[in-house]
Coordinates of C-alpha atoms in Angstrom, one line a residue:
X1 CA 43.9 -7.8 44.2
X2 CA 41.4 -9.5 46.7
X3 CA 37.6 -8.3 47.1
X4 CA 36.9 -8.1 50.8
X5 CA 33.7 -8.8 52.1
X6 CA 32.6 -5.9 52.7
X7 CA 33.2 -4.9 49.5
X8 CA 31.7 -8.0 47.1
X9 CA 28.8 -7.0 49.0
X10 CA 28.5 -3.7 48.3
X11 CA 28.9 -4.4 44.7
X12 CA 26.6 -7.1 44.8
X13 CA 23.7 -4.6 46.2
X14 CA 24.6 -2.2 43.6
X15 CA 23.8 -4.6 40.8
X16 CA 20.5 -6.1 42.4
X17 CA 19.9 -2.1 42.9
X18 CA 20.8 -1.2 39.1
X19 CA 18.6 -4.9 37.4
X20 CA 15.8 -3.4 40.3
X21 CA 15.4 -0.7 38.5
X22 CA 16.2 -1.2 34.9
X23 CA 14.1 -4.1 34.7
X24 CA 11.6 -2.6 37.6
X25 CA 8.4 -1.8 34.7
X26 CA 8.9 -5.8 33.4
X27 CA 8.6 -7.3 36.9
X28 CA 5.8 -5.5 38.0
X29 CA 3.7 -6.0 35.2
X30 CA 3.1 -9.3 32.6
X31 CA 3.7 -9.1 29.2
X32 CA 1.2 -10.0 26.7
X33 CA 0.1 -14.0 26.1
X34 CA 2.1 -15.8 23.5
X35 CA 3.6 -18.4 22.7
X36 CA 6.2 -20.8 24.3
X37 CA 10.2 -19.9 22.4
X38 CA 12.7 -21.0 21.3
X39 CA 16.1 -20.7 23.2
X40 CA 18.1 -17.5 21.6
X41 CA 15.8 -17.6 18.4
X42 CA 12.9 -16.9 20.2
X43 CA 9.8 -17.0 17.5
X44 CA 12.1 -16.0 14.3
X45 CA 11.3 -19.0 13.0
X46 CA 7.6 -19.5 13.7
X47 CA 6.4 -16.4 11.7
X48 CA 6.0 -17.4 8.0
X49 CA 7.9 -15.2 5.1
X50 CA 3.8 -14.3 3.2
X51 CA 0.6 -14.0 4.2
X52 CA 1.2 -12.8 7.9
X53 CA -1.8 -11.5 8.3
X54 CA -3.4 -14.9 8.0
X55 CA -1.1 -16.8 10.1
X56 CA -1.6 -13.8 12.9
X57 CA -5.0 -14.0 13.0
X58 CA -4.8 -17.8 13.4
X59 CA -2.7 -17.5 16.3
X60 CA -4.4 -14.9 17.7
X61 CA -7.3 -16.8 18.0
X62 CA -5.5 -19.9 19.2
X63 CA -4.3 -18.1 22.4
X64 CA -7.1 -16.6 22.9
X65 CA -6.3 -12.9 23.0
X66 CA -6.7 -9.8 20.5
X67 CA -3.4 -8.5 21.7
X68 CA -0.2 -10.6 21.8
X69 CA 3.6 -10.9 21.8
X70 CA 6.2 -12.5 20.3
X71 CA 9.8 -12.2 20.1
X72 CA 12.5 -12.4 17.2
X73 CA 16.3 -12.7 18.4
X74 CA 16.0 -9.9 20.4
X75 CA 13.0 -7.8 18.5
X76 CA 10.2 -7.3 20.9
X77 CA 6.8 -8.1 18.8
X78 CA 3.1 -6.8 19.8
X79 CA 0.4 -7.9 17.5
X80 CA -3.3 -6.5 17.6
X81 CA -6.2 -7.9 16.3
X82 CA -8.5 -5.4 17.3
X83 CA -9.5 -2.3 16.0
X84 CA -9.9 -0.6 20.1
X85 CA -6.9 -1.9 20.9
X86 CA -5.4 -0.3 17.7
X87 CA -7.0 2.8 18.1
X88 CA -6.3 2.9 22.3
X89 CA -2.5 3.0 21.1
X90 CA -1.8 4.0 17.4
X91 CA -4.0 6.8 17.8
X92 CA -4.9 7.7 21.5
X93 CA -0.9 7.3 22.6
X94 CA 0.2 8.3 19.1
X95 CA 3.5 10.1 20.8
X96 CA 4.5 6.6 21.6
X97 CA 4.0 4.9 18.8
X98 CA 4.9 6.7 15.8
X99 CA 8.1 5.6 14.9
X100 CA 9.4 2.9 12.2
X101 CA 11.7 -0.3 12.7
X102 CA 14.8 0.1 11.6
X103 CA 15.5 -3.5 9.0
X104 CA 18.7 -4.3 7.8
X105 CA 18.1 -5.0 4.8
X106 CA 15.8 -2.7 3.5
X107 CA 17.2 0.4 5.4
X108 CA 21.3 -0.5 6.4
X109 CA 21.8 -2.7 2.8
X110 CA 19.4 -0.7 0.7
X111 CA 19.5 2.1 2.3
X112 CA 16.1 3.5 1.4
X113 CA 15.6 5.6 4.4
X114 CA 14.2 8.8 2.5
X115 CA 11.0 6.8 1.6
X116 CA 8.4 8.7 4.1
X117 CA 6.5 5.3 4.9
X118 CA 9.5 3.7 6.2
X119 CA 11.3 6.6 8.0
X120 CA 11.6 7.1 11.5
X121 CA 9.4 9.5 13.7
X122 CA 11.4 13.0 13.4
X123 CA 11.5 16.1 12.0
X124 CA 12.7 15.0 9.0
X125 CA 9.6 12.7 8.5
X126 CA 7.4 15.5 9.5
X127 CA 9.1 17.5 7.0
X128 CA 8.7 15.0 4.1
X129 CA 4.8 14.3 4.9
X130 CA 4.2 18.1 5.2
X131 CA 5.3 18.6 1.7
X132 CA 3.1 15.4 0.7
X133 CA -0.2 16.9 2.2
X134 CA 0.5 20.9 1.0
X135 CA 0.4 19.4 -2.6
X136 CA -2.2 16.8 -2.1
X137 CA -4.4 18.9 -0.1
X138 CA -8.4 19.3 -1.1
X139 CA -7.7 22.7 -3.1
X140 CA -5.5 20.4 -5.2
X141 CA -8.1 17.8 -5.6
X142 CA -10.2 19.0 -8.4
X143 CA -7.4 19.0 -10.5
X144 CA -6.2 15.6 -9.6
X145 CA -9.4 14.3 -10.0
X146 CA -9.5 16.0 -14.1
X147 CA -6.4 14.0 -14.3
X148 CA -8.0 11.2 -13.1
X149 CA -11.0 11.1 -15.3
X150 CA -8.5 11.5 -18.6
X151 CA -6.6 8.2 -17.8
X152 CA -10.1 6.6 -17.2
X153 CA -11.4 7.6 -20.7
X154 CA -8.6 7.9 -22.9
X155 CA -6.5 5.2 -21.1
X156 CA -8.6 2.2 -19.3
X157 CA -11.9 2.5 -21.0
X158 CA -10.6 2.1 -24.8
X159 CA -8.1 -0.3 -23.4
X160 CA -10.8 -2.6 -22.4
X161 CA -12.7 -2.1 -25.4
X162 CA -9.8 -3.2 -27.9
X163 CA -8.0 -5.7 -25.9
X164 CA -10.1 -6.8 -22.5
X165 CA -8.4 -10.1 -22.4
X166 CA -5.6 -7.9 -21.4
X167 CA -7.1 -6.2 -18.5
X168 CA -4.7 -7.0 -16.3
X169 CA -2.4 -4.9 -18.1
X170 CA -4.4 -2.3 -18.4
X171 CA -5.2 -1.9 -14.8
X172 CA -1.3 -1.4 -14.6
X173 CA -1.0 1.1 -17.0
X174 CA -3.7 2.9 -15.3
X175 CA -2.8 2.6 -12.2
X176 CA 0.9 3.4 -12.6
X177 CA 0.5 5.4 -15.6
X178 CA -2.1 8.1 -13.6
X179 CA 0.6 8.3 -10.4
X180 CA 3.4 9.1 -12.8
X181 CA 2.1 11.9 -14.2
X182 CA 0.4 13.0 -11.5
X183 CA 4.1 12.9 -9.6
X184 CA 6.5 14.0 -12.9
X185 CA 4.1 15.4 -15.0
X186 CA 4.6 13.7 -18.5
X187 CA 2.3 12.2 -21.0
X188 CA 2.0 8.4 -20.7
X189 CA 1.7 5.9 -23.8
X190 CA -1.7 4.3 -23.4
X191 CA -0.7 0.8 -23.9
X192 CA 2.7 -0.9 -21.5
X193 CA 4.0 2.4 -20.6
X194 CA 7.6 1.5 -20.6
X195 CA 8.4 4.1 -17.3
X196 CA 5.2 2.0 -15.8
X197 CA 6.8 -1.0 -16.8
X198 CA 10.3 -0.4 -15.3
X199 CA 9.1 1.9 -12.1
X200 CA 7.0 -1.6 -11.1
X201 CA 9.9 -4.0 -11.5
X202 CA 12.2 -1.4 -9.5
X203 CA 10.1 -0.7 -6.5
X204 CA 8.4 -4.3 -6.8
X205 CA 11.9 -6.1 -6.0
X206 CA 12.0 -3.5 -2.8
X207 CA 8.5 -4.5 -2.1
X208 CA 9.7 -7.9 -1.5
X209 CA 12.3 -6.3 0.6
X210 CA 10.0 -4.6 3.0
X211 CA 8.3 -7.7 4.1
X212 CA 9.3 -8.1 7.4
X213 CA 11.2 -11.9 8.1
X214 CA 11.4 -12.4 4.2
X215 CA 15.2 -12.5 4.4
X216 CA 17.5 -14.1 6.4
X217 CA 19.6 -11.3 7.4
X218 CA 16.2 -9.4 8.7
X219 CA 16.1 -12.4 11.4
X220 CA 19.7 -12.3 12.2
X221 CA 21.1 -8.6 11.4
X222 CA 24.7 -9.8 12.2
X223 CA 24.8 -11.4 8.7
X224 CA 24.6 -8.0 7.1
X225 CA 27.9 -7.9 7.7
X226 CA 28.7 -10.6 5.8
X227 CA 30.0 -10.6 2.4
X228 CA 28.1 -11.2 -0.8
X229 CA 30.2 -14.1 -2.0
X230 CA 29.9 -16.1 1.3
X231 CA 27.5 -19.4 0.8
X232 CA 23.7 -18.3 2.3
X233 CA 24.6 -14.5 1.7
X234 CA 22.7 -13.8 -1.7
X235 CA 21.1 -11.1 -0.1
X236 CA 23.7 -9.1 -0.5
X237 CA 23.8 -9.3 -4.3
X238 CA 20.1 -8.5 -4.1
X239 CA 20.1 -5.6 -1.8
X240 CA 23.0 -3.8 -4.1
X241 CA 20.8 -4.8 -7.0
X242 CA 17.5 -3.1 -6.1
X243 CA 20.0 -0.4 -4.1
X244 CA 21.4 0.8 -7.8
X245 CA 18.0 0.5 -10.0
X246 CA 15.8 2.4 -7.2
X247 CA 18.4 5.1 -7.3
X248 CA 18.3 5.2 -11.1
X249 CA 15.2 5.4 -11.5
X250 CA 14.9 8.1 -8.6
X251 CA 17.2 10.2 -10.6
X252 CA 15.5 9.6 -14.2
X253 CA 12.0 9.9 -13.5
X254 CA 12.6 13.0 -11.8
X255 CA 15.2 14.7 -14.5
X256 CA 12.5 14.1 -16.7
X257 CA 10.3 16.9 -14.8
X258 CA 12.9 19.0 -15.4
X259 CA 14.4 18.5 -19.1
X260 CA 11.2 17.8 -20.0
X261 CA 12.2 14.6 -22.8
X262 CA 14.8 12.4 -21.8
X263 CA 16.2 9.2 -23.3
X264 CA 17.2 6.8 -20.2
X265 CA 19.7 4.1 -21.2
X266 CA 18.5 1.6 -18.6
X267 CA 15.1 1.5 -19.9
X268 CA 16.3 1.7 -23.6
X269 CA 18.5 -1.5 -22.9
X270 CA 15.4 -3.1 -21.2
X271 CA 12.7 -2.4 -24.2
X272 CA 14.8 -1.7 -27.2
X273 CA 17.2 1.1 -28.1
X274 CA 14.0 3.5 -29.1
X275 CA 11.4 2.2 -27.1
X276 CA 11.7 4.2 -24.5
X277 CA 11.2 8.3 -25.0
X278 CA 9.6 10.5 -22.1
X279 CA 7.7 12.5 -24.4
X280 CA 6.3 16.5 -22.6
X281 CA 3.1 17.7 -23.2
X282 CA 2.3 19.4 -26.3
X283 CA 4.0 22.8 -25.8
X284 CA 7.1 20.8 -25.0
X285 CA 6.4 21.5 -21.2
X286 CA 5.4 19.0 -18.4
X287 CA 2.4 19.7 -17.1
X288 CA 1.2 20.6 -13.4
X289 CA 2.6 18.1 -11.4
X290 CA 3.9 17.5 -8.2
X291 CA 7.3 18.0 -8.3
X292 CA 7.2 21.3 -10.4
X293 CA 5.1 22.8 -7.7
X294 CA 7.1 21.4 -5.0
X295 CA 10.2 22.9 -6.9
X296 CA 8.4 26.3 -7.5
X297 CA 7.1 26.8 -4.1
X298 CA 10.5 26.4 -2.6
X299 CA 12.5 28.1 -5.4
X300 CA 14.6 31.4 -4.2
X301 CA 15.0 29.7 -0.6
X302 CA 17.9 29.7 1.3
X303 CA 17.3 25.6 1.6
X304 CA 16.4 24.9 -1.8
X305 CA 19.0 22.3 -2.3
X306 CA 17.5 20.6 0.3
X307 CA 14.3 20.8 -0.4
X308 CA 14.6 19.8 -3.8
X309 CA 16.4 16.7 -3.0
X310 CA 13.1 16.2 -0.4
X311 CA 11.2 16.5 -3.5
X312 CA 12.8 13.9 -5.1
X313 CA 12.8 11.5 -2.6
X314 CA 8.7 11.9 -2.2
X315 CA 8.3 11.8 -5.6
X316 CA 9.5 8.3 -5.6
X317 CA 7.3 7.3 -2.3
X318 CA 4.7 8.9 -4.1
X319 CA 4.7 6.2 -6.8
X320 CA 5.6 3.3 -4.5
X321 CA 2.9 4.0 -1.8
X322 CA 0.1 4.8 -4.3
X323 CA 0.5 2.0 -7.2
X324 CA 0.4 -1.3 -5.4
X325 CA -2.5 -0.9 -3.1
X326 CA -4.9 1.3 -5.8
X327 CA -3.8 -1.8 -8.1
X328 CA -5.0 -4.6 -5.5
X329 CA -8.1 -3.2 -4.9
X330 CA -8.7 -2.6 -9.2
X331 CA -8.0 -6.2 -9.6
X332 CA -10.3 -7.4 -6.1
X333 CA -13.3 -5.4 -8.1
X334 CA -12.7 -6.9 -11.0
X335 CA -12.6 -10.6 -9.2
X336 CA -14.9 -9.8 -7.3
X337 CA -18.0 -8.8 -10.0
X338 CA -16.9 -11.8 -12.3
X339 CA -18.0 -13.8 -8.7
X340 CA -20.7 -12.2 -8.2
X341 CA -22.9 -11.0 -11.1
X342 CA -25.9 -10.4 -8.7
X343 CA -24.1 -7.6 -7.3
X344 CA -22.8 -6.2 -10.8
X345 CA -25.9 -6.0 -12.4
X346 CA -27.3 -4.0 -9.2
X347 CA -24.8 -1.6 -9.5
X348 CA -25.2 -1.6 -13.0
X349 CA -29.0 -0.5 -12.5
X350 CA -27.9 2.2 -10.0
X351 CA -25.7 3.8 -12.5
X352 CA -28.4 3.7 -15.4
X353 CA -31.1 5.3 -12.9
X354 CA -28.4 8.2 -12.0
X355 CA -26.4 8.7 -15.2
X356 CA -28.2 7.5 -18.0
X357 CA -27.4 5.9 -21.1
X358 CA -25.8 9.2 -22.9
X359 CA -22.8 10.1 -21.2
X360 CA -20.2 8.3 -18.3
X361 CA -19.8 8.6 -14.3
X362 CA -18.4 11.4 -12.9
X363 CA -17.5 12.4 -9.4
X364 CA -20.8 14.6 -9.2
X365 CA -22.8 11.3 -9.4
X366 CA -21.1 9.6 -6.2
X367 CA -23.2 11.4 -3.7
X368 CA -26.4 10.0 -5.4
X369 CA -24.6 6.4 -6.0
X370 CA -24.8 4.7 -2.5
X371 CA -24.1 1.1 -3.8
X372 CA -21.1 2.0 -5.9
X373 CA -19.8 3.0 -2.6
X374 CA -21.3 0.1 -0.6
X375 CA -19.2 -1.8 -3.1
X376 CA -16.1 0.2 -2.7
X377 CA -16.3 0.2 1.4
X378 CA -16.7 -4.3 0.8
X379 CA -13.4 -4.7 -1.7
X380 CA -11.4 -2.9 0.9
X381 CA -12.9 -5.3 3.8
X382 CA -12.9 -8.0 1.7
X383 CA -9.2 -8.0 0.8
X384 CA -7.6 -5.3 2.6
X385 CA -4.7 -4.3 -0.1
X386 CA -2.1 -3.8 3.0
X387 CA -3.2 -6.7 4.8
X388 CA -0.8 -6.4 7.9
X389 CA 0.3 -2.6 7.4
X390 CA 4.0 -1.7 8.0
X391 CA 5.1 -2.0 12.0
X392 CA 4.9 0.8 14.0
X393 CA 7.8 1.4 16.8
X394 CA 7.7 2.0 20.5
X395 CA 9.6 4.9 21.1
X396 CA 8.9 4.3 25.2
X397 CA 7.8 1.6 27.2
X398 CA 3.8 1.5 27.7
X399 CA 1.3 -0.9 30.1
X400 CA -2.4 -1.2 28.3
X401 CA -5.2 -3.2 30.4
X402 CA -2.2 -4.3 32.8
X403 CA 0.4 -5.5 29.8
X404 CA 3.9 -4.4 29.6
X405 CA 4.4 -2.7 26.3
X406 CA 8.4 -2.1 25.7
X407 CA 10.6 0.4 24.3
X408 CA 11.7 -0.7 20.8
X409 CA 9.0 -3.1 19.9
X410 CA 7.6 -3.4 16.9
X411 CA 3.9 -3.0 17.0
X412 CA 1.7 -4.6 14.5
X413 CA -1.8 -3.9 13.7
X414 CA -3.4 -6.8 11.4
X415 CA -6.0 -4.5 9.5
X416 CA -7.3 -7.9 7.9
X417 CA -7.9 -9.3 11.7
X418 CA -9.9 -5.9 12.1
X419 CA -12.2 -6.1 8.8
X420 CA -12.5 -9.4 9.1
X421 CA -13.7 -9.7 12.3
X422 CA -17.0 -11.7 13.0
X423 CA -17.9 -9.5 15.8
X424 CA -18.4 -6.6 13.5
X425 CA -19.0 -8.3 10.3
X426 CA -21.3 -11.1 9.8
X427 CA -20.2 -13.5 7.7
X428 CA -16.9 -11.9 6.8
X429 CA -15.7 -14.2 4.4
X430 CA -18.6 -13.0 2.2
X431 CA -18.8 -10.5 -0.2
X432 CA -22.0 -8.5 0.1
X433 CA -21.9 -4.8 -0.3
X434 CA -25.3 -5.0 1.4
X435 CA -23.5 -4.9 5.3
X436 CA -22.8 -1.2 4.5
X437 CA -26.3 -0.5 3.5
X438 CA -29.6 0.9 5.2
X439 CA -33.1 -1.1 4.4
X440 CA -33.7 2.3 2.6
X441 CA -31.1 2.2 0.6
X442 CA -28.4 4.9 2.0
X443 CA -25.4 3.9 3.4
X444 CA -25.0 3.0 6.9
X445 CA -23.1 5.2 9.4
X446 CA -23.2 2.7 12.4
X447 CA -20.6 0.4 11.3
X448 CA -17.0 0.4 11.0
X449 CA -15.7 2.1 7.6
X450 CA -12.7 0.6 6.1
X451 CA -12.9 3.7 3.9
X452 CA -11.4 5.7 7.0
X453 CA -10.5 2.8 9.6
X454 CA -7.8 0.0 9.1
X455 CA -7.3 0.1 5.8
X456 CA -5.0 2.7 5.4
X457 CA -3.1 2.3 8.7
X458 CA -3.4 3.8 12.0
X459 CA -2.5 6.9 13.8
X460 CA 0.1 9.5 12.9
X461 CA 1.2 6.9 10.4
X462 CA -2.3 6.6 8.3
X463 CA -1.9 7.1 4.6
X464 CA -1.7 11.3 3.5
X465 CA -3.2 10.1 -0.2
X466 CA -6.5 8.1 1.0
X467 CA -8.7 10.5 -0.3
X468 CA -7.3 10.4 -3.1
X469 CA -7.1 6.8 -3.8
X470 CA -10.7 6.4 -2.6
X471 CA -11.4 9.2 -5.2
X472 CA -9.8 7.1 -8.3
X473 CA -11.1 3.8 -7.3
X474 CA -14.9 5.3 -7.2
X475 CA -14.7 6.9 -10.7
X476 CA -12.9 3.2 -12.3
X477 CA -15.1 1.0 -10.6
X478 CA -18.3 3.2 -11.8
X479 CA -16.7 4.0 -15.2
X480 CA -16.5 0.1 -16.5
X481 CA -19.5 -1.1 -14.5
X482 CA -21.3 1.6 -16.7
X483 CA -20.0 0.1 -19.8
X484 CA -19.2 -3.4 -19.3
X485 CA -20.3 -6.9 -18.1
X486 CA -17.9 -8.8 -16.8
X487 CA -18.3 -12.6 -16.9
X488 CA -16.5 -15.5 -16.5
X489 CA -14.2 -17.0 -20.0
X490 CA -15.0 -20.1 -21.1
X491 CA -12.8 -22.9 -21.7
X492 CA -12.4 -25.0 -25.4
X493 CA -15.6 -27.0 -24.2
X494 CA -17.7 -23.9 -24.1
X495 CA -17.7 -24.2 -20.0
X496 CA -17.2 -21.5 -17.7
X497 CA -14.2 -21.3 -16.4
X498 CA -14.3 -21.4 -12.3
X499 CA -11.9 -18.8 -10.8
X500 CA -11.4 -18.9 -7.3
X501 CA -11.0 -15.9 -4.7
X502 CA -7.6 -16.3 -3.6
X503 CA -5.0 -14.3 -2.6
X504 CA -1.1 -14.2 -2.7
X505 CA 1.9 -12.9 -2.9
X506 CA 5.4 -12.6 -1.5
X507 CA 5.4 -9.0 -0.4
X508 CA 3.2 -6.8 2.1
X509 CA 0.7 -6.3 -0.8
X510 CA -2.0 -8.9 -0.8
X511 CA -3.4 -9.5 -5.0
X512 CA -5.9 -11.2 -6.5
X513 CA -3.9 -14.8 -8.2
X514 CA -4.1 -13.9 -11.8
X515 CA -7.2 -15.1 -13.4
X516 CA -9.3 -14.8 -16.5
X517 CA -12.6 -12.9 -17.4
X518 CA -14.6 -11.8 -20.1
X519 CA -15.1 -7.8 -20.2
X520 CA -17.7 -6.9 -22.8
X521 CA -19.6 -4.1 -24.0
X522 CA -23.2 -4.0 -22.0
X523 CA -26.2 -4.6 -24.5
X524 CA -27.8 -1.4 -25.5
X525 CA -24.9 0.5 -24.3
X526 CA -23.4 2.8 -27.5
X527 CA -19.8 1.8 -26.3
X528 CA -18.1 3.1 -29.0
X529 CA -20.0 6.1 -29.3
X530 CA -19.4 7.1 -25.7
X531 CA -15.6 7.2 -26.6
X532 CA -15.4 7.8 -29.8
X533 CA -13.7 10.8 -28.9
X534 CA -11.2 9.1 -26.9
X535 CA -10.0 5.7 -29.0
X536 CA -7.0 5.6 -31.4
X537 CA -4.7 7.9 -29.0
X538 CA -1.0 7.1 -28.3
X539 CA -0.5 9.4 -25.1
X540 CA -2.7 10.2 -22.3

């Protein structure tokens, strides 16, 4: 059958009509500068696989503009290198811009979509970070913070004290060891906790995973269709992998909570048949923790299926949104004294001015210790742990300052572009704890705080556990600057060895390289004494 005239042009006015309107938001107003694309690729394969957050501020100041966009395949990108422009629409137009990409290979091949941090805007989301903040809440916080000193003194301190070549270790053990009881409840060997060991190369392999770009499929989403045996499709084999051991250790760590001693045959394969034994507290009991509460405060409800399999699902977040970025930070101070011994010895005389000689820092002391904080607020500028935070999604188009925002893009906001700004910080490259301070040595209130800007995220999405990471890293960093000096190894010569302040890694999380230090007792410090009651334990 033949078109008439008459009719190809109605049709034809009903299309213009239908693209008018559809696309009627992207003619009238520009998108964001960029740069010039690739036919059908568009930038895919511009944007490195690591270290984002350096390559986006590079290019940000190349074209000349705080705010820019990019596009992958068919992924609509916004990057911001400002802190207004983050605020103006992660927190001001929060409704908007709440939501989470969806990636195929951390969320349709892994399939972790119960992890909080990566879940979409929803009720479900608000019901899994309402559960997060009732337990974490500041009525909560004085016991979380008892908890905390414990692993401090009879975990990190004595750890240092017998083997500090092995800090690295240690501030693992620590780290991981305080979230995991703090989450399940049980008692944690104070040297390689095997559950630490095995939680970090579970969750560290889906680390790698949430990096946005690092695999293939991620760039092309039509390969997650493809079959694992196919040449160029190892990423399946690797999703199925990290799909199975984040599941087992879901289930283990949280059975543990509730049989109170468990032997797990994945980890007893991994460190020897009897290495591995989730010992309970001493009345054969798991202490407060939060899934008990969680699993107590819903018990007798109508939904308590439901809710307890919520419980299990943050319980795991828990772990993998508090370790890695507590852990970057620990290792930054530690780098970051050994660089800079003028700023480690003024701590040090803070903390013998306020505390003393006879006893070690607690959290009464950090009102009275502005430069422990100074130098808490720099290692979080310095090296921001979550450099380029985790992309935010436009659930609605959007203009700012005449820009054409659209529906579905992924909006980034480079949180080491904001705290390393020159316009706020001078010299940003620099680490001097001094920017935060006031010529009469209290802390300054006129410049930005990474302690509550940037550095744990933006908007709707910032991190529900700050407070308490900012909590632990102030008693750590006081607690071995009170007993140790940390100062650079020397090599067979007798030299110093130089250590330089870089930063790595193939995931979102940006760490110190590994290095080497010397961490020894401070002169005229009793040491020992000062934990004799705490050396020679097993269990924390």
């Amino acid at each position: 059958m033949s078109l008439s005239l008459r009719d190809a042009l109605i049709i034809t006015v009903c299309v213009v009509v239908h693209l008018a309107y559809r696309y009627r938001n992207k003619s009238k107003y520009p998108l964001p500068p960029g740069i010039s694309k690739w036919p059908i690729v568009g930038n895919a394969f511009q944007i490195p696989a690591s270290q984002q957050h350096l390559f986006f501020k590079d290019l940000g100041e190349q074209i000349g503009s705080k705010i820019f966009y990019l596009k992958a395949f068919s992924q609509d990108m916004i990057v911001i290198n400002d802190v207004k422009i983050a605020q103006d629409l992660l927190d001001k137009r929060s409704s908007l811009y709440s939501s989470r990409a969806r990636t195929p290979m951390l969320n349709d091949l892994i399939g972790i979509n119960y992890f909080f941090p990566f879940m979409q805007y929803g009720d479900e989301w608000r019901s899994h970070r309402r559960i997060f903040q009732q337990y974490f809440s500041p009525k909560n916080m004085q016991k979380e913070e008892e908890r905390t000193v414990d692993f401090i003194r009879k975990g990190l301190l004595p750890n240092l004290y017998e083997t500090p070549e092995k800090f690295l270790e240690h501030l693992l053990n620590f780290v991981g060891g305080l979230i995991t009881a703090t989450t399940y409840g049980v008692q944690i060997h104070r040297v390689n906790d095997p559950l630490v060991e095995y939680q970090e190369h579970v969750y560290g392999a889906g680390e790698k995973a949430a990096t946005p770009g690092q695999f293939l499929v991620d760039v092309i989403p039509q390969l997650k269709y493809v079959p694992g045996w196919f040449p160029g499709a190892g990423f399946q084999n690797v999703a199925r992998e990290i799909k199975e051991m984040t599941e087992e250790v879901m289930d283990k760590t949280y059975d543990m909570t509730l049989k109170g001693i468990v032997r797990c045959p994945v980890l007893s394969e991994k460190f020897g048949a009897d290495a591995f034994v989730c010992h309970p507290q001493d009345d054969g009991s798991t202490s407060d923790c939060f899934v008990s509460w969680s699993l107590e405060n819903n018990s007798g409800q109508a939904n308590y299926d439901s809710q307890a399999l919520r419980t299990k699902q943050i319980a795991a977040a828990i772990y993998k949104a508090g370790s890695d970025t507590r852990l970057a930070s620990s290792t930054t101070f530690v780098m970051a004294m050994l660089l800079h011994p003028d700023v480690q010895r003024k701590a040090q005389a803070e903390l013998d001015s306020v505390v003393g000689h006879d006893r070690l820092p607690d959290f009464s002391d950090r009102p009275h210790l502005p430069y422990i904080n100074a130098i808490l607020k720099e290692v979080l500028r310095y090296n921001p742990p979550l450099p380029f935070g985790l992309p935010h999604l436009t659930s609605g188009e959007d203009v700012y300052e005449g820009y054409y925002i659209p529906k579905g893009a992924m909006v980034f906001a480079n949180s080491y572009a904001v705290l390393q700004d020159e316009g706020t910080f001078l010299n940003p490259r620099s680490f001097k704890p001094e920017r935060f301070m006031n010529a009469d040595g209290t802390l300054r209130t006129d410049i930005l705080d990474p302690e509550s800007v940037a550095t744990f995220g933006f908007g709707r999405r910032i991190c529900p556990g700050a407070q308490l990471a900012l909590s632990t890293l102030y008693l750590m960093f006081s607690s071995v600057l009170a007993l140790y000096d940390i100062t650079p190894e020397q090599d067979s010569a007798g030299k110093p060895i130089h250590v330089s302040p870089e930063f790595g890694g193939h995931s979102i999380i940006s760490q110190p390289i590994p290095f080497r230090c010397k961490i020894t007792p401070r002169k005229g410090k009793n040491v020992e004494g000062l934990l004799k009651d705490y050396l020679g334990h097993e269990f924390i």
